[in-house]
Short mmCIF file of C-alpha atoms in Angstrom, two decimals:
data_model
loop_
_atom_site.label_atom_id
_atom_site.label_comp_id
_atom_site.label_asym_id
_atom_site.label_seq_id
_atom_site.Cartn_x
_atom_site.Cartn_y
_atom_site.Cartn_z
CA UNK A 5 -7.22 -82.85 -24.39
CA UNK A 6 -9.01 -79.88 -23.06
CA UNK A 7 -7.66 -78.04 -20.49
CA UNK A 8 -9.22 -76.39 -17.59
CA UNK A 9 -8.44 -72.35 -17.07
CA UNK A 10 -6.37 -71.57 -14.65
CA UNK A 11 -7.76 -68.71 -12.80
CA UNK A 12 -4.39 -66.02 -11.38
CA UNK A 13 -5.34 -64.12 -8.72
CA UNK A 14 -3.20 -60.90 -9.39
CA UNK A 15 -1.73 -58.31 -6.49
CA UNK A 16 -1.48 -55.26 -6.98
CA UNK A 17 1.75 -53.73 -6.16
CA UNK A 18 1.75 -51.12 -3.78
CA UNK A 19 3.58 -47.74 -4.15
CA UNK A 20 6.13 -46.01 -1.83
CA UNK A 21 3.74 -43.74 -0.58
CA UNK A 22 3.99 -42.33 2.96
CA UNK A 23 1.83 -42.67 5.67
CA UNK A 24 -0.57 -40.43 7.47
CA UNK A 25 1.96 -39.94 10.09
CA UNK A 26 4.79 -40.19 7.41
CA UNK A 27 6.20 -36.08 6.78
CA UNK A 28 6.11 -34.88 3.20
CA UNK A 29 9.02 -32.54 3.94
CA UNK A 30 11.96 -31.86 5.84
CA UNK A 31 11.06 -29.98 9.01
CA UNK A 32 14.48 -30.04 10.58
CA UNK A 33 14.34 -26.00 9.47
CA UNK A 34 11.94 -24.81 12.33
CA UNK A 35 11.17 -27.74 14.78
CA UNK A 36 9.18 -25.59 17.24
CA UNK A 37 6.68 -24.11 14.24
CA UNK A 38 2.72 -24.19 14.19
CA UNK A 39 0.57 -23.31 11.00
CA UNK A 40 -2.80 -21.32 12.03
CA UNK A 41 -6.28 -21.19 9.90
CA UNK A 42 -7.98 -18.06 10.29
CA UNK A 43 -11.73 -17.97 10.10
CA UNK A 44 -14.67 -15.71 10.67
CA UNK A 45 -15.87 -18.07 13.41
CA UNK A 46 -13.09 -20.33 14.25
CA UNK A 47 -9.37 -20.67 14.15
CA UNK A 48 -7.76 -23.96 12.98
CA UNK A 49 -4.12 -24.90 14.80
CA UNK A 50 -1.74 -27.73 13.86
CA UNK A 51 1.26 -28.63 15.97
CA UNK A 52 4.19 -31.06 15.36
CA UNK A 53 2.78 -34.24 15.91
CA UNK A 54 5.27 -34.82 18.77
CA UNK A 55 3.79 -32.05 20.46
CA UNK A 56 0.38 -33.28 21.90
CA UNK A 57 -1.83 -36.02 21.48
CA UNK A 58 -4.10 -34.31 18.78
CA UNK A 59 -1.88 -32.08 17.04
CA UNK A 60 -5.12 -30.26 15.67
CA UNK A 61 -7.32 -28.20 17.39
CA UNK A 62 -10.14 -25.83 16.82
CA UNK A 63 -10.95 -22.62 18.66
CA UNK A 64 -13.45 -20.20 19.03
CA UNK A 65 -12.50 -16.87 17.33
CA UNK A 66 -14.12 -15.05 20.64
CA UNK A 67 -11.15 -13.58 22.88
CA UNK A 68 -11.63 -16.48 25.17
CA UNK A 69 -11.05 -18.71 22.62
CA UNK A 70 -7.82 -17.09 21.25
CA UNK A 71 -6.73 -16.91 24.91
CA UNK A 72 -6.88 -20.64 24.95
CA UNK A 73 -5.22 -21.01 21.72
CA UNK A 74 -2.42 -19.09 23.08
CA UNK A 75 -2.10 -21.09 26.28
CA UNK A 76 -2.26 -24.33 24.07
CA UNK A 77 0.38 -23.43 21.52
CA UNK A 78 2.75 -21.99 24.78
CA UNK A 79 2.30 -25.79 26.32
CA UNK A 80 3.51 -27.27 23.23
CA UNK A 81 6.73 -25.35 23.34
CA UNK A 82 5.62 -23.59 20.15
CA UNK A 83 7.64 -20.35 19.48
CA UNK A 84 6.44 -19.63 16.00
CA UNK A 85 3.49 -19.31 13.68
CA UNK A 86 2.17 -19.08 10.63
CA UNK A 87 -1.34 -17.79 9.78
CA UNK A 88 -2.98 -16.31 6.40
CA UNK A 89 -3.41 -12.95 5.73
CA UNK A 90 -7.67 -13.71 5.47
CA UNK A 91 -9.64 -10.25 5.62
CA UNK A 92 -8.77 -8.52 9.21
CA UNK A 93 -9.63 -11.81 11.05
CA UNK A 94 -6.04 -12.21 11.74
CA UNK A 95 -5.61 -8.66 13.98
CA UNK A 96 -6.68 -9.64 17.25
CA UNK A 97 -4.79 -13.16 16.65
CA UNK A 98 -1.72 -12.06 15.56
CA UNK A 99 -1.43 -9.38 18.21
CA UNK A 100 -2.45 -12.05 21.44
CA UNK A 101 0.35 -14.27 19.79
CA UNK A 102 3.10 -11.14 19.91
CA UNK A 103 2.15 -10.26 23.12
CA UNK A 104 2.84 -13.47 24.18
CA UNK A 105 6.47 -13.80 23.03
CA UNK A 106 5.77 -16.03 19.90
CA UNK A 107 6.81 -14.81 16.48
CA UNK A 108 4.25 -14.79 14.30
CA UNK A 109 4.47 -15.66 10.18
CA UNK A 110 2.02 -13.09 8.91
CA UNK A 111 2.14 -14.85 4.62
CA UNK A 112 0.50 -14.13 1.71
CA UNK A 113 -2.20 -16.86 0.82
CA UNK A 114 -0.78 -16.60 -3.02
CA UNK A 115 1.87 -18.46 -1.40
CA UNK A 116 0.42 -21.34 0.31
CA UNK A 117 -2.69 -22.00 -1.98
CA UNK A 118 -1.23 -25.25 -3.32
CA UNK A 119 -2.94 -27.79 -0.96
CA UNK A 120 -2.77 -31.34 -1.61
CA UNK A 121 -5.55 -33.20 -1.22
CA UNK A 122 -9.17 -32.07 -0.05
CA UNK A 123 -9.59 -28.50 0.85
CA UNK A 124 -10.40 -28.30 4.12
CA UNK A 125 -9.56 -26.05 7.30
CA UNK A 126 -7.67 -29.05 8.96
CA UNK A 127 -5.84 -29.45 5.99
CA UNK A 128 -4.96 -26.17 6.27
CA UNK A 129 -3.25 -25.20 8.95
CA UNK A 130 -1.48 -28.70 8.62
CA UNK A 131 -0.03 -27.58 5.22
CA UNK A 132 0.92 -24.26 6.93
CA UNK A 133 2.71 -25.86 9.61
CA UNK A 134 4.37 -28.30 7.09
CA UNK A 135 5.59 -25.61 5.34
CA UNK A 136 6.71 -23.12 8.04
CA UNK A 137 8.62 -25.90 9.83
CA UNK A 138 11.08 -26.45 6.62
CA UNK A 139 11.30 -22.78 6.34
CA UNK A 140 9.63 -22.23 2.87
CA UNK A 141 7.44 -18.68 4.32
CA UNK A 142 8.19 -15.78 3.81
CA UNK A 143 7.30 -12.72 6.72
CA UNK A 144 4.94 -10.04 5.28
CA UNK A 145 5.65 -6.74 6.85
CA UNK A 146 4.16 -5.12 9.41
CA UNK A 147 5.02 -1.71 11.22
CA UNK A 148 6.47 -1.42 14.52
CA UNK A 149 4.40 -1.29 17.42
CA UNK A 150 4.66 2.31 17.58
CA UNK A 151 3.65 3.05 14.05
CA UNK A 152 0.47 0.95 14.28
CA UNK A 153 -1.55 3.66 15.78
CA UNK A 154 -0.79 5.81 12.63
CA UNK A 155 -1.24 3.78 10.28
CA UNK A 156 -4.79 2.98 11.27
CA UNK A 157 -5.62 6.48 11.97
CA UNK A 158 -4.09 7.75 8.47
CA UNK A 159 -5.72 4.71 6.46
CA UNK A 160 -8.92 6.01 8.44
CA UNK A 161 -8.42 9.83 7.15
CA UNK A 162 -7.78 8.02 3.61
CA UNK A 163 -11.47 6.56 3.64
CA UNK A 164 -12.80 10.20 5.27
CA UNK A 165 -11.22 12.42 2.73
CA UNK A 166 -12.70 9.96 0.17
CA UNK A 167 -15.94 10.83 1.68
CA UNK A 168 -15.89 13.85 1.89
CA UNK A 169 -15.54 13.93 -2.10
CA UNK A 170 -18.60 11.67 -2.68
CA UNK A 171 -20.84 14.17 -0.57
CA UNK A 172 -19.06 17.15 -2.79
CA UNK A 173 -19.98 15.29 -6.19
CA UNK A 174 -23.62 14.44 -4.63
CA UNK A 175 -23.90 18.33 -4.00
CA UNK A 176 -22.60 19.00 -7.32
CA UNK A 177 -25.52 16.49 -8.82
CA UNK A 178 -28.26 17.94 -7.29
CA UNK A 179 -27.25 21.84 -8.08
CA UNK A 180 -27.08 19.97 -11.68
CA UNK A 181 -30.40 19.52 -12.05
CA UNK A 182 -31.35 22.49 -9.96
CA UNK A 183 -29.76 24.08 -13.03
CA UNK A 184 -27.03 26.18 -10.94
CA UNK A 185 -24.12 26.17 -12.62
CA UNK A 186 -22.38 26.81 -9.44
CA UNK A 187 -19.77 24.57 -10.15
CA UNK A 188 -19.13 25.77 -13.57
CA UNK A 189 -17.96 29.28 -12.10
CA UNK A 190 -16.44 29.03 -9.30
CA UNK A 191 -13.18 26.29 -9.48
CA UNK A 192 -14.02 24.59 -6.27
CA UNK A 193 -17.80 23.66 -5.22
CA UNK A 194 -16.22 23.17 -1.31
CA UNK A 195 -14.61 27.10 -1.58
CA UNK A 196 -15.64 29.86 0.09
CA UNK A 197 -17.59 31.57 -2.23
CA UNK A 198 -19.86 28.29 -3.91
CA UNK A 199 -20.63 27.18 0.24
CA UNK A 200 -21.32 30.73 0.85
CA UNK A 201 -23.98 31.21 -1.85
CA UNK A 202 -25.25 27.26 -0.80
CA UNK A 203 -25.57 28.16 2.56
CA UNK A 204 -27.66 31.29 1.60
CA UNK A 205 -30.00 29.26 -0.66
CA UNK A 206 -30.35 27.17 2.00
CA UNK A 207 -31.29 30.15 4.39
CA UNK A 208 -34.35 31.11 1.77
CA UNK A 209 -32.48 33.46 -0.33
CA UNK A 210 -33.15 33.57 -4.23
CA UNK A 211 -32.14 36.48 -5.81
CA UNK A 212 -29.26 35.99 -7.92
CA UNK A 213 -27.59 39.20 -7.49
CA UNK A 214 -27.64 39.52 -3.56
CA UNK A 215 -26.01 35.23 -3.83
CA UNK A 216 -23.50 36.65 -6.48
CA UNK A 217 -22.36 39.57 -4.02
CA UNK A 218 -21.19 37.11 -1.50
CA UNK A 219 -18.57 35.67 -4.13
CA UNK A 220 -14.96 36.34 -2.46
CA UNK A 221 -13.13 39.02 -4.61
CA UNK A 222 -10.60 36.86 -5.78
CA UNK A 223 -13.27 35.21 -8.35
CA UNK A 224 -12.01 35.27 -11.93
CA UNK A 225 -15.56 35.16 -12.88
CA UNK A 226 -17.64 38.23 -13.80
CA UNK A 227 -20.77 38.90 -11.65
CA UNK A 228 -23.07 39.05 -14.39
CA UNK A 229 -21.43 35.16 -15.05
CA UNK A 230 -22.60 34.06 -11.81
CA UNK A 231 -26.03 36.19 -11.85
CA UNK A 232 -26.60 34.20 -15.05
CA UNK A 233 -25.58 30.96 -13.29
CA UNK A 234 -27.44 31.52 -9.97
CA UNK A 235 -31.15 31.12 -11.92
CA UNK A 236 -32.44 27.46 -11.51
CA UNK A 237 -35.48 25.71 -10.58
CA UNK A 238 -35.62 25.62 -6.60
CA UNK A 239 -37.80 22.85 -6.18
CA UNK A 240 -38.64 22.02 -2.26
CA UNK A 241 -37.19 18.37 -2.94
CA UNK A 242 -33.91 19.34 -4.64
CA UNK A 243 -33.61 21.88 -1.98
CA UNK A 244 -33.71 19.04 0.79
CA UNK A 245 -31.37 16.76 -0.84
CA UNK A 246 -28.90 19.75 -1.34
CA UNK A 247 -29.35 20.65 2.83
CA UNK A 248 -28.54 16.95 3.65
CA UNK A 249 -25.54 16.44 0.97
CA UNK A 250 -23.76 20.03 3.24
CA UNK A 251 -25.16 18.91 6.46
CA UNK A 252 -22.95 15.81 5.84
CA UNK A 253 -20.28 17.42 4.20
CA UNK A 254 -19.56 19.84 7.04
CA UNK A 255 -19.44 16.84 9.68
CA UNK A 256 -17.39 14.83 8.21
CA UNK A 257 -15.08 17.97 7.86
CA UNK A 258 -15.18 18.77 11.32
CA UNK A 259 -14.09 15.06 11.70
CA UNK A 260 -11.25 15.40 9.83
CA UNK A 261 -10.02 18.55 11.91
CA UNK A 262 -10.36 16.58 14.62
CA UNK A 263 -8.74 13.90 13.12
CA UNK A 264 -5.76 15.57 11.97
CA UNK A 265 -5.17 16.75 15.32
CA UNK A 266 -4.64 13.07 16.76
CA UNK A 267 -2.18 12.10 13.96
CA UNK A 268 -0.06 15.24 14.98
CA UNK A 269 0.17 14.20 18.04
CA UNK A 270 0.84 10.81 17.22
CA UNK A 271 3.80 11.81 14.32
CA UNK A 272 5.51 14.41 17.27
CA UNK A 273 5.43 11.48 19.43
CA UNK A 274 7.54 9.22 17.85
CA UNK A 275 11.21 9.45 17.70
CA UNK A 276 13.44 8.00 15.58
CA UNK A 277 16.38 5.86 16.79
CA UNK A 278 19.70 6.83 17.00
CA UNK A 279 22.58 5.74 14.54
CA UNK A 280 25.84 6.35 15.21
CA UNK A 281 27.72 7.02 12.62
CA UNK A 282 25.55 8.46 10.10
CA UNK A 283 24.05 11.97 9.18
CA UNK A 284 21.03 10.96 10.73
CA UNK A 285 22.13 10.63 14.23
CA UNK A 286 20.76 11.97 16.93
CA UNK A 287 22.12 15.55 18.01
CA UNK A 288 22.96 16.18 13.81
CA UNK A 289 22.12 19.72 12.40
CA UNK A 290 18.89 19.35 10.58
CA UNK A 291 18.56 19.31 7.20
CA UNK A 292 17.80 22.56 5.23
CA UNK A 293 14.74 22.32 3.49
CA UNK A 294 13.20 23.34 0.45
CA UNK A 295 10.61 25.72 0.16
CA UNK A 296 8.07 24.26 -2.45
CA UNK A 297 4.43 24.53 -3.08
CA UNK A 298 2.23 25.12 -0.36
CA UNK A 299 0.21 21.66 0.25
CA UNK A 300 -3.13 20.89 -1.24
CA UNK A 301 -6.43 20.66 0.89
CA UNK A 302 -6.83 17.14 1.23
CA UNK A 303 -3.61 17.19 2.85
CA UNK A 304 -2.55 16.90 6.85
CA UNK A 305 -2.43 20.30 8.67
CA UNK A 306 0.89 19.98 9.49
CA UNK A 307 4.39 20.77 8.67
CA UNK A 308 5.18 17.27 7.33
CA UNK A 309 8.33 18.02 5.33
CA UNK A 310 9.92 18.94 8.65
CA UNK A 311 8.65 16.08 10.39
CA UNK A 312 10.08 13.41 7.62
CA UNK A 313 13.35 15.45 7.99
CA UNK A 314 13.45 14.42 11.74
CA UNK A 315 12.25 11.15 10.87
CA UNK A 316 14.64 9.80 7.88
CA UNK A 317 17.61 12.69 8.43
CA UNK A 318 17.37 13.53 4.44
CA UNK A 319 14.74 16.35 3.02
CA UNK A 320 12.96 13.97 0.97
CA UNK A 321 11.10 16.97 -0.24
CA UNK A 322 13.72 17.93 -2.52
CA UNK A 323 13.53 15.58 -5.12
CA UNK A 324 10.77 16.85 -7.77
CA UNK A 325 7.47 15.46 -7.19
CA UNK A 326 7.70 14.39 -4.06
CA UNK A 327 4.97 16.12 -1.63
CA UNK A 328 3.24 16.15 1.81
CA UNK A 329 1.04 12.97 0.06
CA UNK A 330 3.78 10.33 -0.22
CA UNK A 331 5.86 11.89 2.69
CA UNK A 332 2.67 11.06 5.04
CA UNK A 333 2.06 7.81 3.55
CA UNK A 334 6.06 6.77 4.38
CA UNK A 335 6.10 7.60 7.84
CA UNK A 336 2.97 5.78 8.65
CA UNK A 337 2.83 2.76 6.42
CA UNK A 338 6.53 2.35 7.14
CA UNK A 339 8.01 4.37 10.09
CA UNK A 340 11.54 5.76 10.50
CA UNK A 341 14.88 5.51 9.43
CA UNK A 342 16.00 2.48 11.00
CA UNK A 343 12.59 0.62 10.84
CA UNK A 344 12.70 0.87 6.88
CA UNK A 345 16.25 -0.49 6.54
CA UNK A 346 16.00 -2.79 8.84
CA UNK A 347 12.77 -4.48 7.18
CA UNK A 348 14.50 -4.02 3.44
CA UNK A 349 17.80 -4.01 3.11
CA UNK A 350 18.01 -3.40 -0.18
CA UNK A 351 16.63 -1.05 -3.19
CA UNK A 352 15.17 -4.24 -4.71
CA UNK A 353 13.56 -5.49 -1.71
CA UNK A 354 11.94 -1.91 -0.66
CA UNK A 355 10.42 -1.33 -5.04
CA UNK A 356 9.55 -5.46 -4.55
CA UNK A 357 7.42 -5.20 -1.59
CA UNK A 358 5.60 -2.52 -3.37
CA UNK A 359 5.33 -4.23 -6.91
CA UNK A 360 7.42 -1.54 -8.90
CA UNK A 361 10.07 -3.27 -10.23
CA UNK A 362 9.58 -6.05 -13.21
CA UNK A 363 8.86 -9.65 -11.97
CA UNK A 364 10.89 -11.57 -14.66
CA UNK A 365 9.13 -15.48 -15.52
CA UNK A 366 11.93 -17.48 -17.29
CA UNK A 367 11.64 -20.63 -18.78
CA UNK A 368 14.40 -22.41 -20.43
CA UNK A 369 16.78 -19.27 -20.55
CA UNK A 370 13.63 -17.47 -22.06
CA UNK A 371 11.55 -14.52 -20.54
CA UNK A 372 8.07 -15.49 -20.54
CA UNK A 373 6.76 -12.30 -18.68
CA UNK A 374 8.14 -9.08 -17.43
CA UNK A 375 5.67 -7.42 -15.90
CA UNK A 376 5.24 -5.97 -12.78
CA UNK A 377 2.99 -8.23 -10.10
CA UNK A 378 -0.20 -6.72 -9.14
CA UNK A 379 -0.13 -5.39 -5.89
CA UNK A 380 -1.65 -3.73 -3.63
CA UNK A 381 -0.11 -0.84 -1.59
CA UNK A 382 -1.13 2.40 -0.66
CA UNK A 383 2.87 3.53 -0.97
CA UNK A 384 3.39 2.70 -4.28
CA UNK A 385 -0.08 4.36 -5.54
CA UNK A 386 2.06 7.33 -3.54
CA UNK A 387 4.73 7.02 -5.97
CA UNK A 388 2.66 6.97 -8.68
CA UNK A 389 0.88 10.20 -8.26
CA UNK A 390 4.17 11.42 -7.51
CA UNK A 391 5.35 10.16 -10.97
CA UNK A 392 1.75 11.56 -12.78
CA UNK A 393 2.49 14.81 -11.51
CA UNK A 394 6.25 15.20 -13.06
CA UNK A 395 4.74 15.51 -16.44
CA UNK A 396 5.69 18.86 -17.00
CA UNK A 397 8.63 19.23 -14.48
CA UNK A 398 11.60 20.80 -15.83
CA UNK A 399 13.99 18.92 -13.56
CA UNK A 400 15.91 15.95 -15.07
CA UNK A 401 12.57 13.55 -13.28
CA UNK A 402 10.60 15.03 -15.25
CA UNK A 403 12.57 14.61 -18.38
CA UNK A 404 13.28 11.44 -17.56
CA UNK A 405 9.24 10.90 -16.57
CA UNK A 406 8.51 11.98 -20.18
CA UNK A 407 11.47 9.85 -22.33
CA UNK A 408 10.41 6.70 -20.44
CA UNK A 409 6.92 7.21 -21.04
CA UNK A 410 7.43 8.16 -24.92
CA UNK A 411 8.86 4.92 -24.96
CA UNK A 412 6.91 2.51 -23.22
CA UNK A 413 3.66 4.30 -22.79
CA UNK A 414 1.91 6.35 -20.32
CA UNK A 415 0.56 3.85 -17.60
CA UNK A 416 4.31 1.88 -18.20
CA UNK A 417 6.14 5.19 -18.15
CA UNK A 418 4.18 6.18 -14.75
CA UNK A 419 5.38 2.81 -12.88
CA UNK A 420 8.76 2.87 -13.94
CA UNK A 421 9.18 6.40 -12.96
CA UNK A 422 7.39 5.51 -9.98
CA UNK A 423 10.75 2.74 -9.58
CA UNK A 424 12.87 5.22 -10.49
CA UNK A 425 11.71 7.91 -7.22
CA UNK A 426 11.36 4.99 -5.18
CA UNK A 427 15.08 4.03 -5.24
CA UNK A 428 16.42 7.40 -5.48
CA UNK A 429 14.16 7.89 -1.88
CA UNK A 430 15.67 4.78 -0.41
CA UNK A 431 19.06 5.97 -1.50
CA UNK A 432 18.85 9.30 -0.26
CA UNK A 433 17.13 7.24 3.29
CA UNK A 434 20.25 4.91 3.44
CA UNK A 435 23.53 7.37 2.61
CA UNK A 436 22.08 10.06 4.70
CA UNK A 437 22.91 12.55 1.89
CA UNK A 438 21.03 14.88 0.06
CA UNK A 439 19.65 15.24 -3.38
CA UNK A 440 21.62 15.66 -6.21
CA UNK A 441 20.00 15.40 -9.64
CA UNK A 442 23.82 14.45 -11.59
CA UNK A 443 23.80 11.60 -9.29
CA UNK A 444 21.16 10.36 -9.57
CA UNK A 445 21.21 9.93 -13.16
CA UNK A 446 24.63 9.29 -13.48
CA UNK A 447 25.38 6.49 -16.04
CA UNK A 448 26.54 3.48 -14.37
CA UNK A 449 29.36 0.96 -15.88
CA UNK A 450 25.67 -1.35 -16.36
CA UNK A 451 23.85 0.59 -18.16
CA UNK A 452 26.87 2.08 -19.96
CA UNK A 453 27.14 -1.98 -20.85
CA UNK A 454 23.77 -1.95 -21.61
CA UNK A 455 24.00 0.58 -24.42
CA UNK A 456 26.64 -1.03 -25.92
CA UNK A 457 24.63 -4.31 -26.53
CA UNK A 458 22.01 -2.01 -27.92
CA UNK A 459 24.19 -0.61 -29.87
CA UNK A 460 25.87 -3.65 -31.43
CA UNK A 461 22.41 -5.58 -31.88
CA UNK A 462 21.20 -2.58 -33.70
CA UNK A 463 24.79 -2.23 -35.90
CA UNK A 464 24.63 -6.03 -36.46
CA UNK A 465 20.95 -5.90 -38.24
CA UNK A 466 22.42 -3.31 -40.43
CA UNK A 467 25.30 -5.26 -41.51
CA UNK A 468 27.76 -2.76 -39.58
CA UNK A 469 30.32 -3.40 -36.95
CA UNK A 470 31.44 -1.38 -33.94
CA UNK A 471 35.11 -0.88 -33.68
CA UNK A 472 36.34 0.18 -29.91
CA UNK A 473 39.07 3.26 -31.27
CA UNK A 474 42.00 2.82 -29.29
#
């Protein structure tokens, strides 16, 4: 007998998956939290879903706009936020937001780029707000409101003094193929003696002797050197070129004169806070400081050694290699005293922030990578001139500087000595005491522990054993 098939209809089981409406996460952490998209043109916001009756919204990024954004987040009962650091899109934002009593996440988009699902702006700033109502963001720092203003103005002078370098180098090109070897025998082309004899080619003259009498006296060059350098080709073009290259050069210096000015006033005007207790409280003798080299060109016309004495209660200047550079990159990419301890607690927090220390990936009990994260951060570039110019300090920096890099190689050696001033600053910040070279390098029960491992690995591959003597 043949029997008919039996045709099964089969149902697919369904999964536990949630719903739409259905959180992913606990966000018990930070009920009262809203995630923000930044954009060019617009600005994506997601509220609790409780909140309002669409939890997502789009603004304009116009001031009107953000003004309504604030006024909607304020009628949700929102009192924080989280936005991407995207480009400077998030200034005016971020500022409206403070002003307006909420706190505001400011988090690095390596931390938040794992979005389920489509990439989109809704999706966004609902994955932001997901996340910054368990309390899985992290706060980027920012300055006090006071600092601001110097920070902008010194990261400013930064991109100035860098352009005032590209118009000497374009000056130093076209006396190149002028064939003046100005540069060649004087040390600076921006001194007073190569602008002098510029500014008289400029004016018509040609003879090489009259240009090489205006050389200043302190020249180490002979004048029949610079006669001999001082015969080119003075073609109209060239001559043109060279004209616009100083007319730019001296404007942008005038600029920076009247630049440097502002950020005086701005440094004088800010006072640290008081902390009872410490060396660094207010009405304590100041600090005696040490006389070191007079400060390079580039730098602020200022006294800033005395002015990061008032601000941090230490002379930071003491410590070999550390100069007017990093001292005026500290007090305006991080302000005083009690601003920098307050934002990092700890040694390992401040060389984190900056990517100096090693970031350790282990797997398994096993370290995958040690290497330090690349970041970006005008401080620790500080530090690391600081640490470039120890190579021949006599100090024990500078022999530490040179063992460390003998060891683990110049560009290595530079960042870890880079570490190394960075916590002996923060230490010196924090204690309120000065600088003392024993203890800084003192050897701590750790790294005395660490020695001894060495030690016994190194004994135990040559079939030896260490004996403690009692």
């Amino acid at each position: 007998m043949k029997c008919k098939p039996i045709h099964v209809r089969l149902k697919r089981r369904k999964k536990n998956r949630p719903s739409k409406t259905q959180q992913c996460i606990n966000t018990t952490a930070q009920p009262d939290a809203a995630g923000i998209d930044i954009g060019a043109d617009e600005i994506v916001a997601a509220v609790p879903p409780d909140r309002d009756a669409v939890s997502v919204r789009t603004f304009s990024s116009f001031t009107g706009g953000v003004h309504e954004l604030r006024d909607w987040l304020l009628a949700c009962g929102v009192k924080t936020v989280a936005m991407e650091s995207t480009g400077n899109y998030w200034v005016t934002c971020f500022d409206v937001l403070e002003q307006a009593g909420i706190e505001v996440y400011l988090v690095n988009a390596r931390h938040v780029k794992g979005v389920p699902g489509k990439k989109t702006d809704v999706c966004d700033a609902q994955w932001l707000q997901q996340l910054h109502a368990a309390g899985l963001l992290k706060k980027s720092f920012r300055p006090a409101q006071d600092i601001l203003p110097l920070r902008y103005l010194m990261r400013h002078r930064a991109g100035l003094v860098s352009e005032l370098s590209r118009q000497v180098l374009l000056m130093q090109k076209v006396l190149t193929e002028m064939n003046l070897k100005i540069h060649h025998v004087f040390s600076d082309l921006d001194g007073v003696s190569a602008q002098a004899i510029i500014t008289a080619i400029l004016a018509g003259e040609r003879d090489p002797a009259t240009l090489a009498a205006l050389r200043d006296r302190r020249c180490k060059s002979s004048e029949q050197t610079v006669i001999s350098a001082l015969q080119g080709d003075y073609r109209p073009e060239y001559l043109f070129v060279l004209a616009q290259c100083q007319s730019q050069w001296l404007y942008q210096l005038k600029a920076l004169a009247e630049l440097d000015e502002r950020i005086e006033v701005l440094i004088k005007g800010i006072a640290p806070l008081p902390n009872d207790g410490d060396d660094a409280a207010e009405g304590a003798p100041p600090p005696a400081l040490k006389k070191g080299k007079p400060p390079g060109k580039n730098t602020l016309r200022m006294d800033l050694q005395t002015e990061a004495a008032r601000f941090y209660g230490v002379d930071l200047g003491a410590i070999d290699g550390v100069g007017s550079g990093l001292l005026g990159v500290m007090m305006s990419e991080l302000g005083t005293r009690e601003q920098i301890l307050n934002a990092f607690p700890t040694p390992a927090q401040f060389c984190s922030w900056m990517g100096l220390n090693p970031a350790n990936d282990i797997s398994g009990g096993k370290v995958l990578k040690a290497k330090t994260r690349s970041v970006k951060n005008r401080l620790a570039d500080a530090f690391r001139l600081c640490a470039l110019g120890l190579a021949n300090a006599k100090g024990l920096m500078g022999q530490y500087s040179r063992r460390i890099k003998g060891r683990l190689g110049k560009a290595e050696g530079i960042t870890a000595t880079a570490h190394k001033l960075a916590r002996v600053v923060y230490a010196m910040i924090a204690t309120g005491r000065p600088y003392d070279e024993t203890e800084a390098f003192k050897i701590t029960p750790q790294n005395r522990k660490k020695q001894l491992n060495k030690l016994e690995k190194q004994a135990e591959a040559l079939g030896f054993q260490i004996v403690a003597i009692p």
